[in-house]
Amino acid sequence: MNAPAASALPARREGLWSKALHKFSRDRAGLISLVIVLLYTIVALGVWAGLWATEWADVTGTKWMPVSSEYWFGTNLIGQDIFQRTLYSTRTAFEVGLVVAVLATAVGALLGAVAGFFSGSWIDEIALWLMGVLDSIPFYLFVAAIAFALQDNPYAMHVAMISTFWTTVARLVRGEVIKLKSLEYVEAAHAIGVPEITIIFRHILPNTFHILLVQGTITFVAAIKSEVILSFLGLGVKDGMSWGLMIAESTLEVMAGFFNNFLAASVFLFVLVMAFNMFSDALQDALDPKKV
Amino acid sequence: MHSRHIFRVLLVVVALQTAACGGDGPAGSSESIAGLKVYRHAMDQAPSTLDPVQASNIYANHVALNAYDTLFSYKYLARPYTLKPNLAAGFPEISEDELTYTIRIKQGVRFVDDPAFPDGKGRELVASDFVYSIKRQFDPAQLPNGTWLWIGRIVGLDAWKEAGSDYSVEVEGLRALDDYTIRIELKRPYPQLLDTFAQGYSAIVPREAVEYYGKEFASHPVGSGPFKVISYDTAKIVFERNKYYRQEPVDIWYEGYDPETQAYTGVEAIDGRSPPFIDRLEIDFIGEDAARWNSFTKGNEVQFTVLPNEQVDQVLSSKHPVTFKPEYAEKYNGYDVVEAGFVFNAFNMDHPEFGYRDDPVEDHRNKLLRCALIKAWDWQARNESFYFGLAKIYPGIIPPVVPEYDPDLSRDSVIRDVAESKRLLAEGGWTKENLPEFVYGSTSGIKTRLFFEQIRSWFKEVGYPPEKMKHKQYATFGDLSKAWRNSELPYVAKAWGLDYPDAENTLQLFYGPNGTPGSNDANYKNPQYDALYEQSAVMRSSPERTRIYRKMNRLVIDDCVAQTGLSRTRIFMWHKNVIALPDRQIVGGFFLKYVDLKTDDADQAQVN
């Protein structure tokens, strides 16, 4: 009598998510990177909640004050606190990363799933054509064009990134859906008359979630890096502060031998991107069905 | 076998790289062209055009003046700046009522050889060329930028434009009496007229070339100036000496030479010789300060630069007075000069949020608001942050470079006073809730962004809510200028470079009839000011005119129209082997024809 129960228990433990969690928890680099990402998240949430970096825009000191107990990273050209600006930029990075990652992943999942499910049809053709067209436009030119078209819109950068980043997600999801739709459980759903829309979104798409999760983290990092580059070029953050803007500010300073803006922004960006990449790798390893 | 192949490939790569580094080509260095004296100048921006009719900025003006001639120019070494005849044979005969000018031009001056002329041979420049060149400023088809200098001034010229700008029709007040005589008739006296004929706008062009090249004329100058353009792109322009340029020995004493302050430049060496002294003039357009500075200090590239702000602390041993550290003084010549112009911010008086209101009570409240924001402004901090404390801060709109500047004027309007600012806001009944949105327009860029953040912080301190302060960024300066001209912005932050050394050139910025789309972006309209302006506009320089100018200056300060002003200090640096006193403002591009290189270097060039 107990035999079936005993055999059912290991089957539950061997599920993709539980196995992945187990594997991730044994990945030391993955865990360290997760802690770092969580620290950054706390910093970003604190800024968002108004707990710190509230005076990031104020001129509280004088030009290029050195590192001190009052100004941990010194002050910039006009006497603003570089430490506060660095913390505030974390919020900007997370805001952009999160918005772009969520929306680009959602759009990619949606269009990729539909294209994959109807592969070979005109719907698939159109989706592939659209992806091909968007991928063929140089990214920074595309952003410049959108920024120009949307004038002063603070979300021009977000729109540009979402418009281009979804294609990678869509290609991966499309491939996965093509594989999944030929599986027996999908054929069974067809056989009992489940509507196609339900099959796509209820039975197939949830099974691509591990791809979306990994791709979402990759998009998150890509969005942060792009935001910094775009802000440096003057195409990014319109109102607020960003590591990219801090690096752009440093172009007025490094010739005079003042590197605080440059170092603060670069180190914060480097550590976050590094940690997120490692976290993303660890997640990918943990969720890879072949390895699991 | 395999490693030997790799070694060979590496050898070839190294050899190619060495060749690439070693030989910069003909334009690579001042020693690279055997037997020629080559001077390499540097500018921080390329001119957008070389056509005098559109030479509206310092860069176009600077470059165009080397290819073209103007009737007058400024003495090379004299300070304050002094006008002198250039292509004109002498100063004009002026009628007693100061309405008729007769100007004789030099004979035998010819344009450079160019395919635009029959057989490609440049012809003689005559008086009708000058008439044609000024008429172009009144021909809308030429997209002129300099019309404002003569609009409403010369008899018949405005009507000629209204009638369709037909060049075959003579203008009554602008005629060539013969090949060498020009007659100008004015509607009313215009004391600055001769100064306008020293501007790039009035440079003399041959009609054949304008018609031959069409739009390409903007990049294909054909003039009678000291140099002839042989190549031009956005990175560099290369001139060669104009072999037809008239022989006129330099008299350095006439040019204003002061041995006490200018002996170090070595300009005594050019006395009695006819310019140009160099065979080839190259101007590199290097936008990045760091790149320009590196090129300058490399030794064999550009030989002139304006000291970048970021290098001030590294290069100077003292700022007041400006002195170089020994290692720089040993290698370079240099001097500092307060710019001929100023930086200022004006409220757009046409915007009801800050400007004029029909209701006197509201009008007074707005004035209190403007005065409060002027008191909140911190020129000293702006100077320290962005100009390394080298700029000159002064009240009003008459900059120190002109003789009408008043050093004794009260400095109250340029001293920050937070308490007074708050008091004025309170007196006007201004609160966080009812203060209007403050829009700061600028070109996009990190520096303008910091400008805005600094202002936002100053205003926040006196109670202006940061969320009510907006930064509107424009992709280009052209877009921003358009917004100013269309009176779109409530606040105008700009810099003005003097066209000629007369305070009239800045006072006209606040003259009512010059309101947008004219140069009075502030749309300041004060009948008393306008009357004084009109009164002084026909007066020659005199104590009486200076008194009127200063009164107008006072009105602008008292009406709280603008936060003003600041004149930046430029520090010019050039290599020791260059004989020159560089300038980039009033004398501008005129100085380049006087540049010479020390003989040792010329000999060295021949050896190389």
Tab-separated table of N, CA, C and O in Angstrom, chain A residues 56-59 63-64 76-78 80 85 152 237-241 245 248-249 251-252 255-256, chain B residues 289-290 293 308 310-311 313-314 384-386 388 446-447 449-450 452-454 456-457 460 472-473:
chain	number	residue	atom	x	y	z
A	56	TRP	N	20.120	64.135	-3.724
A	56	TRP	CA	21.023	63.862	-4.842
A	56	TRP	C	21.137	65.054	-5.804
A	56	TRP	O	22.155	65.232	-6.456
A	57	ALA	N	20.075	65.881	-5.890
A	57	ALA	CA	20.087	66.992	-6.859
A	57	ALA	C	20.575	68.298	-6.253
A	57	ALA	O	20.805	69.264	-6.979
A	58	ASP	N	20.722	68.322	-4.945
A	58	ASP	CA	21.060	69.599	-4.292
A	58	ASP	C	22.556	69.889	-4.328
A	58	ASP	O	23.387	68.987	-4.261
A	59	VAL	N	22.841	71.169	-4.408
A	59	VAL	CA	24.241	71.596	-4.301
A	59	VAL	C	24.492	71.856	-2.822
A	59	VAL	O	24.075	72.867	-2.276
A	63	LYS	N	32.842	72.826	-5.199
A	63	LYS	CA	33.394	72.062	-6.329
A	63	LYS	C	34.489	71.065	-5.913
A	63	LYS	O	35.423	71.421	-5.200
A	64	TRP	N	34.318	69.838	-6.382
A	64	TRP	CA	35.345	68.788	-6.263
A	64	TRP	C	35.911	68.638	-4.853
A	64	TRP	O	37.131	68.658	-4.632
A	76	ASN	N	30.886	66.791	-6.931
A	76	ASN	CA	31.162	66.967	-8.361
A	76	ASN	C	31.469	68.437	-8.694
A	76	ASN	O	31.665	69.269	-7.804
A	77	LEU	N	31.423	68.731	-9.980
A	77	LEU	CA	31.786	70.064	-10.484
A	77	LEU	C	31.007	71.201	-9.825
A	77	LEU	O	31.532	72.289	-9.614
A	78	ILE	N	29.722	70.951	-9.519
A	78	ILE	CA	28.927	72.029	-8.937
A	78	ILE	C	28.672	71.818	-7.443
A	78	ILE	O	27.878	72.538	-6.845
A	80	GLN	N	27.684	68.790	-5.873
A	80	GLN	CA	26.666	67.805	-5.464
A	80	GLN	C	27.362	66.559	-4.908
A	80	GLN	O	28.486	66.236	-5.323
A	85	ARG	N	24.277	60.643	-5.483
A	85	ARG	CA	23.933	60.512	-6.908
A	85	ARG	C	24.164	59.080	-7.386
A	85	ARG	O	23.435	58.562	-8.222
A	152	ASP	N	10.527	65.070	-26.206
A	152	ASP	CA	11.073	65.073	-24.846
A	152	ASP	C	10.541	63.948	-23.970
A	152	ASP	O	10.742	63.957	-22.768
A	237	VAL	N	18.347	59.014	-19.869
A	237	VAL	CA	17.557	59.608	-18.785
A	237	VAL	C	17.417	61.120	-18.999
A	237	VAL	O	18.403	61.816	-19.210
A	238	LYS	N	16.173	61.577	-18.964
A	238	LYS	CA	15.924	63.006	-19.197
A	238	LYS	C	15.942	63.785	-17.885
A	238	LYS	O	16.504	64.843	-17.782
A	239	ASP	N	15.243	63.245	-16.920
A	239	ASP	CA	15.167	63.934	-15.642
A	239	ASP	C	15.484	62.923	-14.546
A	239	ASP	O	14.772	61.943	-14.371
A	240	GLY	N	16.532	63.146	-13.837
A	240	GLY	CA	16.958	62.176	-12.838
A	240	GLY	C	18.451	62.001	-12.942
A	240	GLY	O	19.149	62.841	-13.516
A	241	MET	N	18.932	60.923	-12.404
A	241	MET	CA	20.371	60.703	-12.439
A	241	MET	C	20.647	59.268	-12.862
A	241	MET	O	19.816	58.383	-12.675
A	245	LEU	N	25.068	59.254	-16.926
A	245	LEU	CA	25.215	60.711	-16.826
A	245	LEU	C	26.425	61.070	-15.971
A	245	LEU	O	27.124	62.040	-16.244
A	248	ALA	N	29.320	60.700	-18.083
A	248	ALA	CA	29.366	61.853	-18.998
A	248	ALA	C	29.891	63.084	-18.263
A	248	ALA	O	30.701	63.844	-18.789
A	249	GLU	N	29.438	63.261	-17.025
A	249	GLU	CA	29.949	64.388	-16.207
A	249	GLU	C	31.453	64.299	-16.039
A	249	GLU	O	32.157	65.314	-16.050
A	251	THR	N	33.592	63.491	-18.003
A	251	THR	CA	34.373	63.991	-19.148
A	251	THR	C	34.787	65.448	-18.929
A	251	THR	O	35.712	65.923	-19.561
A	252	LEU	N	34.081	66.125	-18.026
A	252	LEU	CA	34.460	67.504	-17.702
A	252	LEU	C	35.494	67.545	-16.578
A	252	LEU	O	35.968	68.607	-16.200
A	255	MET	N	40.197	65.342	-17.143
A	255	MET	CA	41.363	66.094	-17.614
A	255	MET	C	41.969	66.943	-16.497
A	255	MET	O	43.145	67.280	-16.514
A	256	ALA	N	41.108	67.296	-15.545
A	256	ALA	CA	41.595	68.093	-14.415
A	256	ALA	C	42.079	67.187	-13.285
A	256	ALA	O	42.430	67.664	-12.212
B	289	ASP	N	38.105	69.001	-26.106
B	289	ASP	CA	39.185	69.733	-25.453
B	289	ASP	C	40.419	68.860	-25.246
B	289	ASP	O	41.550	69.290	-25.490
B	290	ALA	N	40.151	67.632	-24.793
B	290	ALA	CA	41.277	66.743	-24.481
B	290	ALA	C	42.077	66.438	-25.745
B	290	ALA	O	43.319	66.464	-25.729
B	293	TRP	N	44.032	69.540	-26.804
B	293	TRP	CA	45.154	69.789	-25.899
B	293	TRP	C	46.286	68.790	-26.171
B	293	TRP	O	47.463	69.155	-26.219
B	308	PRO	N	42.072	74.709	-22.363
B	308	PRO	CA	40.798	74.157	-21.871
B	308	PRO	C	40.642	74.428	-20.370
B	308	PRO	O	41.637	74.362	-19.631
B	310	GLU	N	39.589	72.663	-18.077
B	310	GLU	CA	39.979	71.540	-17.220
B	310	GLU	C	41.487	71.489	-16.979
B	310	GLU	O	41.962	70.778	-16.092
B	311	GLN	N	42.248	72.210	-17.802
B	311	GLN	CA	43.704	72.184	-17.658
B	311	GLN	C	44.233	73.355	-16.838
B	311	GLN	O	45.439	73.442	-16.602
B	313	ASP	N	44.217	74.307	-13.715
B	313	ASP	CA	45.001	74.063	-12.503
B	313	ASP	C	46.336	73.389	-12.794
B	313	ASP	O	47.299	73.557	-12.052
B	314	GLN	N	46.384	72.626	-13.888
B	314	GLN	CA	47.627	71.930	-14.237
B	314	GLN	C	48.648	72.895	-14.850
B	314	GLN	O	49.841	72.739	-14.667
B	384	GLU	N	33.206	79.794	-10.426
B	384	GLU	CA	34.102	78.794	-9.851
B	384	GLU	C	33.902	77.431	-10.495
B	384	GLU	O	34.860	76.714	-10.804
B	385	SER	N	32.642	77.059	-10.706
B	385	SER	CA	32.345	75.722	-11.225
B	385	SER	C	32.781	75.558	-12.670
B	385	SER	O	33.408	74.569	-13.026
B	386	PHE	N	32.398	76.501	-13.499
B	386	PHE	CA	32.549	76.283	-14.932
B	386	PHE	C	33.663	77.101	-15.587
B	386	PHE	O	34.059	76.796	-16.702
B	388	PHE	N	36.536	78.166	-13.726
B	388	PHE	CA	37.700	78.060	-12.859
B	388	PHE	C	38.071	79.390	-12.188
B	388	PHE	O	39.236	79.684	-11.949
B	446	ILE	N	25.914	67.490	-21.292
B	446	ILE	CA	26.093	67.310	-19.856
B	446	ILE	C	26.364	68.642	-19.154
B	446	ILE	O	25.952	68.857	-18.014
B	447	LYS	N	27.032	69.552	-19.847
B	447	LYS	CA	27.338	70.827	-19.200
B	447	LYS	C	26.058	71.628	-18.973
B	447	LYS	O	25.853	72.182	-17.887
B	449	ARG	N	23.177	70.468	-18.654
B	449	ARG	CA	22.424	69.755	-17.630
B	449	ARG	C	22.891	70.175	-16.231
B	449	ARG	O	22.077	70.404	-15.328
B	450	LEU	N	24.193	70.307	-16.089
B	450	LEU	CA	24.721	70.760	-14.795
B	450	LEU	C	24.361	72.227	-14.541
B	450	LEU	O	24.090	72.614	-13.399
B	452	PHE	N	21.637	73.599	-15.412
B	452	PHE	CA	20.243	73.556	-14.937
B	452	PHE	C	20.170	73.076	-13.494
B	452	PHE	O	19.472	73.661	-12.660
B	453	GLU	N	20.909	72.016	-13.193
B	453	GLU	CA	20.842	71.474	-11.825
B	453	GLU	C	21.346	72.497	-10.805
B	453	GLU	O	20.843	72.573	-9.687
B	454	GLN	N	22.327	73.270	-11.233
B	454	GLN	CA	22.853	74.299	-10.328
B	454	GLN	C	21.785	75.377	-10.074
B	454	GLN	O	21.542	75.765	-8.934
B	456	ARG	N	18.570	75.046	-10.421
B	456	ARG	CA	17.466	74.444	-9.661
B	456	ARG	C	17.784	74.425	-8.172
B	456	ARG	O	16.913	74.692	-7.340
B	457	SER	N	19.022	74.139	-7.862
B	457	SER	CA	19.416	74.086	-6.461
B	457	SER	C	19.402	75.486	-5.827
B	457	SER	O	18.932	75.667	-4.698
B	460	LYS	N	15.815	76.485	-5.387
B	460	LYS	CA	15.168	75.686	-4.340
B	460	LYS	C	15.452	76.313	-2.969
B	460	LYS	O	14.602	76.336	-2.083
B	472	LYS	N	14.325	71.962	-20.721
B	472	LYS	CA	13.941	71.596	-22.086
B	472	LYS	C	15.201	71.607	-22.939
B	472	LYS	O	15.840	72.646	-23.094
B	473	GLN	N	15.518	70.420	-23.465
B	473	GLN	CA	16.769	70.309	-24.223
B	473	GLN	C	16.502	70.260	-25.723
B	473	GLN	O	15.566	69.592	-26.167
